[in-house]
PDB file of C-alpha atoms and ligand atoms in Angstrom:
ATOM      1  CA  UNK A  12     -24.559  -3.590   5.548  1.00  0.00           C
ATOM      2  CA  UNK A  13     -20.917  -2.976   6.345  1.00  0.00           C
ATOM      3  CA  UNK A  14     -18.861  -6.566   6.440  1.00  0.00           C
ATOM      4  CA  UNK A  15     -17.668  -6.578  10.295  1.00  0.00           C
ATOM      5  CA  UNK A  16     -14.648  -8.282   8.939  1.00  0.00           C
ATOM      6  CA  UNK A  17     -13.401  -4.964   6.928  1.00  0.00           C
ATOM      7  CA  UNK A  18     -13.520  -3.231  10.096  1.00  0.00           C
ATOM      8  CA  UNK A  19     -10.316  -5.056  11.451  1.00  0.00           C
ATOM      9  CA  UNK A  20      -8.812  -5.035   8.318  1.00  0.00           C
ATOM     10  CA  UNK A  21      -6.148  -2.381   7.311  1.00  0.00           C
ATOM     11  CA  UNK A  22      -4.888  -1.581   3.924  1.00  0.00           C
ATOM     12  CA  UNK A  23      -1.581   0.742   3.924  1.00  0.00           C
ATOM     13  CA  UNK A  24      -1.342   2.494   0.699  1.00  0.00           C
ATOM     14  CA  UNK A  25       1.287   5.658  -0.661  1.00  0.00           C
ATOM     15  CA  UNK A  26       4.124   6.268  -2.224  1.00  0.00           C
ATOM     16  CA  UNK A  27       7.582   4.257  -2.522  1.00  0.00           C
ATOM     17  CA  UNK A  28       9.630   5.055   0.797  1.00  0.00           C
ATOM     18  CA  UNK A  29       6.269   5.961   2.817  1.00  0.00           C
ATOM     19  CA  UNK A  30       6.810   2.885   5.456  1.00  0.00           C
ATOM     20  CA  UNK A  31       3.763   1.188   4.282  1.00  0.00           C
ATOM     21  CA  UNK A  32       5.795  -2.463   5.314  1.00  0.00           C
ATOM     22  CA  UNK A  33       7.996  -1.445   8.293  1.00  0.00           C
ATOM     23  CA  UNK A  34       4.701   0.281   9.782  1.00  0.00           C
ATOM     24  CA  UNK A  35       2.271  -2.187   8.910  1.00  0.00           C
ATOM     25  CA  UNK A  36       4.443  -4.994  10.505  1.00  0.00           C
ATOM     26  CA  UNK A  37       4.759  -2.651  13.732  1.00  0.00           C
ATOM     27  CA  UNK A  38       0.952  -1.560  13.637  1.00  0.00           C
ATOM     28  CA  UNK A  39       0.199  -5.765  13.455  1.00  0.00           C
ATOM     29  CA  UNK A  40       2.671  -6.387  15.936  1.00  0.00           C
ATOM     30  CA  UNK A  41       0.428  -3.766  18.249  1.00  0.00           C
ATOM     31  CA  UNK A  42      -2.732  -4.781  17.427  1.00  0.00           C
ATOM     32  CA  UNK A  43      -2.036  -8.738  17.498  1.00  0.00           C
ATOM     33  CA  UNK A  44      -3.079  -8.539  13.618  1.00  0.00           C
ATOM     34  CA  UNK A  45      -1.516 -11.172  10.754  1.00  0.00           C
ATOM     35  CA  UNK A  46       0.717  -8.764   8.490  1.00  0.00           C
ATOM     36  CA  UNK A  47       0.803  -9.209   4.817  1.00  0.00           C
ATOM     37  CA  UNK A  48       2.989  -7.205   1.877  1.00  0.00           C
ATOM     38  CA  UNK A  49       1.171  -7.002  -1.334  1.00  0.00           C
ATOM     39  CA  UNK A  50       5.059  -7.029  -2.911  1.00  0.00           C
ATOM     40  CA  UNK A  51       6.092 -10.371  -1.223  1.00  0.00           C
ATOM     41  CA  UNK A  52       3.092 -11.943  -2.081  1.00  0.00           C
ATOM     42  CA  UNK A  53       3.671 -11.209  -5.991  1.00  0.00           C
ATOM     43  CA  UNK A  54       7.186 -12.417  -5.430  1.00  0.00           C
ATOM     44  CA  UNK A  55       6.494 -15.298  -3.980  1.00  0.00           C
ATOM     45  CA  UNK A  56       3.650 -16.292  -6.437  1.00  0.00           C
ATOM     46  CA  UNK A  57       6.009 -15.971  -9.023  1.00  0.00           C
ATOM     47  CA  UNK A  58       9.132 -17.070  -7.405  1.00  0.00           C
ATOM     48  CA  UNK A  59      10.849 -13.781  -9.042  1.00  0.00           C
ATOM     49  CA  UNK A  60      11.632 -10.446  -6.902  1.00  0.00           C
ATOM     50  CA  UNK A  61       9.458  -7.309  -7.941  1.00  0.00           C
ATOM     51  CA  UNK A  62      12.854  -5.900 -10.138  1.00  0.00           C
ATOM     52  CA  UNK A  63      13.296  -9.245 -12.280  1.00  0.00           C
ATOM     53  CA  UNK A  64       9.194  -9.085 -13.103  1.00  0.00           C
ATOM     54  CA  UNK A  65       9.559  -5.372 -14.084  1.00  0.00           C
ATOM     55  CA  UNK A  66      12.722  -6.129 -16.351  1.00  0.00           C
ATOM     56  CA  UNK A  67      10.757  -9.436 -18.190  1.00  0.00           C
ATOM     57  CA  UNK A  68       7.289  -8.606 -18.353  1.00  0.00           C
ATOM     58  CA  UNK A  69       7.541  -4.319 -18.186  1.00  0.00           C
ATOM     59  CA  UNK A  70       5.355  -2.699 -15.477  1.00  0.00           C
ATOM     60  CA  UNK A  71       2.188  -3.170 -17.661  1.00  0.00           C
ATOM     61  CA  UNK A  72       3.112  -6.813 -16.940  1.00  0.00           C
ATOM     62  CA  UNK A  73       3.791  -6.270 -13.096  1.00  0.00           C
ATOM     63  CA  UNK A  74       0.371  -4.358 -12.824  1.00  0.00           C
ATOM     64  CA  UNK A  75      -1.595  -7.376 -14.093  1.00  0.00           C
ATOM     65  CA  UNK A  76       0.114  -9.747 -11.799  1.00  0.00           C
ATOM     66  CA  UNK A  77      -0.697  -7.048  -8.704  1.00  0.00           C
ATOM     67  CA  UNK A  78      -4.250  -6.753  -9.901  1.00  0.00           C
ATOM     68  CA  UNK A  79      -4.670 -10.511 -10.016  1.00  0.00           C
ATOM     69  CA  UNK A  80      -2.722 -11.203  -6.408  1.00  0.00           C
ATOM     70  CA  UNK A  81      -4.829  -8.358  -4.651  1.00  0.00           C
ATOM     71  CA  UNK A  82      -7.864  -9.864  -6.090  1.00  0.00           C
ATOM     72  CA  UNK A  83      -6.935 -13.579  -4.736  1.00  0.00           C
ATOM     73  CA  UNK A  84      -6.062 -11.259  -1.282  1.00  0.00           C
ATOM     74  CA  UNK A  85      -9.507 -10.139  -1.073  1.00  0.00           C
ATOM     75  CA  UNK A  86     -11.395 -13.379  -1.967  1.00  0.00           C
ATOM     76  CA  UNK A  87      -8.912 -15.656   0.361  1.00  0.00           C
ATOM     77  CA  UNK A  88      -9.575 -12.920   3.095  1.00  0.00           C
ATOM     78  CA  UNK A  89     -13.770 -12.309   3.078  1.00  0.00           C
ATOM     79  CA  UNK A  90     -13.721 -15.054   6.217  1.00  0.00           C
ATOM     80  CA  UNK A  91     -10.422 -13.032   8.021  1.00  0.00           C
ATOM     81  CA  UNK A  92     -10.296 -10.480   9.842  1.00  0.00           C
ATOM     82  CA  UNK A  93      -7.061  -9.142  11.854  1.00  0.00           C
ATOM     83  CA  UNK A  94      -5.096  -8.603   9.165  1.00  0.00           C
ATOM     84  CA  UNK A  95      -2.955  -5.741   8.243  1.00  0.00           C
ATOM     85  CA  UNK A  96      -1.958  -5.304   4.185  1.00  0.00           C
ATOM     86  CA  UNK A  97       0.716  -3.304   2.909  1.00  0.00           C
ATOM     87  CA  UNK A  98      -0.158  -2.409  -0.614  1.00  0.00           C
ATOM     88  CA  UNK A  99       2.530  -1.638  -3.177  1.00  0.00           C
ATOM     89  CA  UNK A 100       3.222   2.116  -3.982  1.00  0.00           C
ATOM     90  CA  UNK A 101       1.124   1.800  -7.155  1.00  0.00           C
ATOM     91  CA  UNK A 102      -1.390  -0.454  -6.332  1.00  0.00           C
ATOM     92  CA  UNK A 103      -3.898   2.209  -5.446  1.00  0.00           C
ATOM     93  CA  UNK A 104      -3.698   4.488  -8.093  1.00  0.00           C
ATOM     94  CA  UNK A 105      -5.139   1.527 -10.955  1.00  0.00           C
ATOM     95  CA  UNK A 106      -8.703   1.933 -11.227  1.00  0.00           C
ATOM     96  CA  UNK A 107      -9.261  -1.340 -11.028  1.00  0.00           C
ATOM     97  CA  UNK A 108      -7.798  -2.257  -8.037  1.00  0.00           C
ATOM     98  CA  UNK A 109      -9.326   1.055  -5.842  1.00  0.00           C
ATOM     99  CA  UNK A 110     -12.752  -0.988  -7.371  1.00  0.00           C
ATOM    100  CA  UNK A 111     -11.748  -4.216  -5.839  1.00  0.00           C
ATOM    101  CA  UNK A 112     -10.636  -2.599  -2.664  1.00  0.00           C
ATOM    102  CA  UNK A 113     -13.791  -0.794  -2.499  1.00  0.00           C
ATOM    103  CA  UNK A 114     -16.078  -3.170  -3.167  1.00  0.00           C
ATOM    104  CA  UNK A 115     -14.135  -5.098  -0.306  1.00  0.00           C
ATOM    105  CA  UNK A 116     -15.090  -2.425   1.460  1.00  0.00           C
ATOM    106  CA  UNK A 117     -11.359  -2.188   2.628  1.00  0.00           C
ATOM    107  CA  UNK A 118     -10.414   0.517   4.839  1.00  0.00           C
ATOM    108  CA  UNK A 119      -7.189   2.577   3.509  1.00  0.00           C
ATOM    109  CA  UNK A 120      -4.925   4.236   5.264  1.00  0.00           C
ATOM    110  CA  UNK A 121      -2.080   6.589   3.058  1.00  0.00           C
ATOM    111  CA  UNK A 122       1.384   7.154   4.412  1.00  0.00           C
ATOM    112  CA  UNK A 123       2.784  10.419   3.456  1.00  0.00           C
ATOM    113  CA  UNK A 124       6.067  12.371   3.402  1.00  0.00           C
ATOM    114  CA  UNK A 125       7.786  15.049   1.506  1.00  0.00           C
ATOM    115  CA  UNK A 126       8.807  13.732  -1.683  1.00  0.00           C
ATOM    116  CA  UNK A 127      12.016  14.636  -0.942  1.00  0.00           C
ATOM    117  CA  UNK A 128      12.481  12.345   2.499  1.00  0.00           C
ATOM    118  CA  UNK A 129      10.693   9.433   0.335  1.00  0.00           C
ATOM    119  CA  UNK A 130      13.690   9.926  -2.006  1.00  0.00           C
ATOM    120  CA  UNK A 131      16.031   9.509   0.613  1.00  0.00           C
ATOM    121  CA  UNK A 132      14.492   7.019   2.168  1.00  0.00           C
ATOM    122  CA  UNK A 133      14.469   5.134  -1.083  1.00  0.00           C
ATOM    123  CA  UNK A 134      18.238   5.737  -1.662  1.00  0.00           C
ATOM    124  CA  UNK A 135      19.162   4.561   1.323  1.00  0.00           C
ATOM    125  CA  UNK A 136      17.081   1.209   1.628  1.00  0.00           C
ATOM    126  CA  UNK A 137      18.962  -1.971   0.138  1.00  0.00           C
ATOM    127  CA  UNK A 138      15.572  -3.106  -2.126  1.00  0.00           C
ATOM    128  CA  UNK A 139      15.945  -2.145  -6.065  1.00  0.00           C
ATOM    129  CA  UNK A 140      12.538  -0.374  -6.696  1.00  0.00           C
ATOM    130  CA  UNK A 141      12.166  -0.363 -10.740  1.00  0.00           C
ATOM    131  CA  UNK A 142      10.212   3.108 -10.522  1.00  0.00           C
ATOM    132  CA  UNK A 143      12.965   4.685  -8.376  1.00  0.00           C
ATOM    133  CA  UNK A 144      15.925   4.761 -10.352  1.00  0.00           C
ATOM    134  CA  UNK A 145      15.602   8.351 -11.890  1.00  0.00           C
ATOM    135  CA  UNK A 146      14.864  10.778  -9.655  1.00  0.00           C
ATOM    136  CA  UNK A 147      12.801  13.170 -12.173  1.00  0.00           C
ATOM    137  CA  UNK A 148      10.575  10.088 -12.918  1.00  0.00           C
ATOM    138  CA  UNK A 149       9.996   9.824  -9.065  1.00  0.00           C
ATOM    139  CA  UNK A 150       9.244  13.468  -8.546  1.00  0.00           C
ATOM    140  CA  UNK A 151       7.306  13.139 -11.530  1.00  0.00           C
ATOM    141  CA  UNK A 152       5.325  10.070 -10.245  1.00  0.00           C
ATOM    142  CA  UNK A 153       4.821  11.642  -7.083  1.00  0.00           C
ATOM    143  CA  UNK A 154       2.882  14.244  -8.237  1.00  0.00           C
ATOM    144  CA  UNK A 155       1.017  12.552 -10.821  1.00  0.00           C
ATOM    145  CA  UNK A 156      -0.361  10.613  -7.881  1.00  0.00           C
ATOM    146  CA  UNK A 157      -1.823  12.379  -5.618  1.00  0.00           C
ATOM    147  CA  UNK A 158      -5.561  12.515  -7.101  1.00  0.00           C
ATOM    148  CA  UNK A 159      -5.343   8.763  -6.744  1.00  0.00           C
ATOM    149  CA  UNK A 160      -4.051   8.755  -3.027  1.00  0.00           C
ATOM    150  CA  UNK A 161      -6.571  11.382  -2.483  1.00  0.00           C
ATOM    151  CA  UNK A 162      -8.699   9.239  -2.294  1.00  0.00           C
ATOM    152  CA  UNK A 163      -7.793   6.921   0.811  1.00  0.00           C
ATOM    153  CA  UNK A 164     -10.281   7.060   3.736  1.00  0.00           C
ATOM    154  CA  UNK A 165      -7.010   8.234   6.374  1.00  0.00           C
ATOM    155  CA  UNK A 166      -4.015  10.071   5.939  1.00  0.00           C
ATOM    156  CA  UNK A 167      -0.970   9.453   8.226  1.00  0.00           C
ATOM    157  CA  UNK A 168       1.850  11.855   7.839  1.00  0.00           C
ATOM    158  CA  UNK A 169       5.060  10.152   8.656  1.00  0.00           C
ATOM    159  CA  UNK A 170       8.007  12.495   8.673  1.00  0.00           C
ATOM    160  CA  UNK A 171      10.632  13.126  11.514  1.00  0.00           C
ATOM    161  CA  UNK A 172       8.075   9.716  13.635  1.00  0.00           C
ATOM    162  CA  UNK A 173       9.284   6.693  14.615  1.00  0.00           C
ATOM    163  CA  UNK A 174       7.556   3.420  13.118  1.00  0.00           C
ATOM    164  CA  UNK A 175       5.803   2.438  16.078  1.00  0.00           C
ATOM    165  CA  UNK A 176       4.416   6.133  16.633  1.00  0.00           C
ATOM    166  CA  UNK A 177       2.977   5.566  12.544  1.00  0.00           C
ATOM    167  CA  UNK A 178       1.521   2.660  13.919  1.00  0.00           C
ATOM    168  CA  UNK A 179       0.294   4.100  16.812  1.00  0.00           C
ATOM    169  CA  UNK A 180      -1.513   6.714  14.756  1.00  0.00           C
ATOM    170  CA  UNK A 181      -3.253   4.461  12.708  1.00  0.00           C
ATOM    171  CA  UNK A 182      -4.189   1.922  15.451  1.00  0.00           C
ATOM    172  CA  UNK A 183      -5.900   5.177  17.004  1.00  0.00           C
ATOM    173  CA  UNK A 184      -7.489   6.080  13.668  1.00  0.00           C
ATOM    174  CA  UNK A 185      -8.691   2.500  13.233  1.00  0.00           C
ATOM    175  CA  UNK A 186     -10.723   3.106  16.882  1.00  0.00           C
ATOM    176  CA  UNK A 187     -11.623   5.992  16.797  1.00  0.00           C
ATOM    177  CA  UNK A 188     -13.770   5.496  13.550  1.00  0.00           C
ATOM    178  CA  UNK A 189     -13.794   2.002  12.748  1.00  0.00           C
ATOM    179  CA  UNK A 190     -16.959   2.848  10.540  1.00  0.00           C
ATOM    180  CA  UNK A 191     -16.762   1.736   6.697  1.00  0.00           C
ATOM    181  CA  UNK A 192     -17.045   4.315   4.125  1.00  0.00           C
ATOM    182  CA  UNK A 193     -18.698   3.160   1.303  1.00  0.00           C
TER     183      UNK A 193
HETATM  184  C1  S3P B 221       5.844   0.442  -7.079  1.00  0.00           C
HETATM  185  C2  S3P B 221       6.190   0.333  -5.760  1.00  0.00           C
HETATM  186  C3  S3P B 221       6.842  -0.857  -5.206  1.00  0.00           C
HETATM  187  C4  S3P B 221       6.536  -2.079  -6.063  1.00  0.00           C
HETATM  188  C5  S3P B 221       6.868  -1.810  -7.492  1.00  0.00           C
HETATM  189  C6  S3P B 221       6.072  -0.650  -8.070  1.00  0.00           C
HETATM  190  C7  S3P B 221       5.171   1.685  -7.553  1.00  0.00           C
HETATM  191  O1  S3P B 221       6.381  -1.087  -3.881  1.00  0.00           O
HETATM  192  O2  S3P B 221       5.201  -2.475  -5.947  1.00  0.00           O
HETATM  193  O3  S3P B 221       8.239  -1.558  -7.581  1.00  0.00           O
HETATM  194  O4  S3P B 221       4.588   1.666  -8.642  1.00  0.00           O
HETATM  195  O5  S3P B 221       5.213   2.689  -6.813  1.00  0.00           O
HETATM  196  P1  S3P B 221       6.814  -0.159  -2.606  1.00  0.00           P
HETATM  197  O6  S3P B 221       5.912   1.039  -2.621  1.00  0.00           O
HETATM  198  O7  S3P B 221       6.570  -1.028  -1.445  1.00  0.00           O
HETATM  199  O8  S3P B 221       8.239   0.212  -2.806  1.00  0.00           O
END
């Protein structure tokens, strides 16, 4: 039986520079949803920003500190509802965490672009993203991806929109077939 709760419960997943938090705080704002970023959450557990974890623990140290935050995000939200996620860029693609989202029965949504405008994007956003400092690693990333985002239930392509019209989209999406895929 599908959880009811899942069903008003959004996870935004894809690449660095996709909009996963600027749309997910605009597609809460729309729905009346609580908004919560996978990132800040790590950050604040930890009381270090994403770049400082990455330079003293590595990214195999990061990943085990995102695995264990989503975890304590599922479990802390089986009673919520109305509550809008947005995952970080490589959250999806770890095996173990696409289990726990799944057996959450979450609903994903992926935000796309051209690799290219997620570059830009990237470049010209304040944040220091550990994974986007060399632009052959990112292109690289990118593509070594995309089996993993494959396999979110929606796709939301966001080039040349506005954030609200993401949101928009996925509100619509969320509607339209609000059924759980298991
Ligand atoms: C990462 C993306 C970042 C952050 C970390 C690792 C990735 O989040 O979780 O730097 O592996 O793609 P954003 O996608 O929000 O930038």
């Amino acid at each position: 039986m599908p959880n009811p709760a899942s069903m008003r419960r959004v996870f935004l997943i894809g690449f660095m520079g996709a909009g996963k938090t600027s749309a997910g705080k605009a597609l809460a704002a729309q729905l009346g949803w609580r908004f919560q970023d996978l990132d800040d959450l790590i950050e604040a557990r930890e009381g270090a920003t994403i770049a400082a974890i990455f330079t003293e623990k590595g990214e195999s140290g990061f990943r085990e500190l995102e695995s264990r935050a989503l975890k304590d995000l599922l479990q802390d939200a089986v009673q919520q509802s109305d509550l809008v996620v947005a995952l970080g860029g490589g959250t999806f693609v770890q095996a173990r965490n696409r289990e726990l989202l799944e057996q959450a029965e979450a609903v994903t949504v992926l935000l796309d672009a051209p690799v290219e405008e997620l570059m830009r994007r990237c470049q010209t956003e304040s944040r220091v993203r550990p994974l986007a400092r060399e632009e052959e690693r990112f292109l690289e990333l990118y593509k070594q991806r995309q089996p993993a985002y494959a396999l979110a239930r929606h796709k939301v392509q966001t080039l040349n929109k506005t954030v609200e019209a993401v949101a928009g989209e996925i509100a619509i999406l969320l509607s339209v077939r609000p059924e759980v895929r298991k």
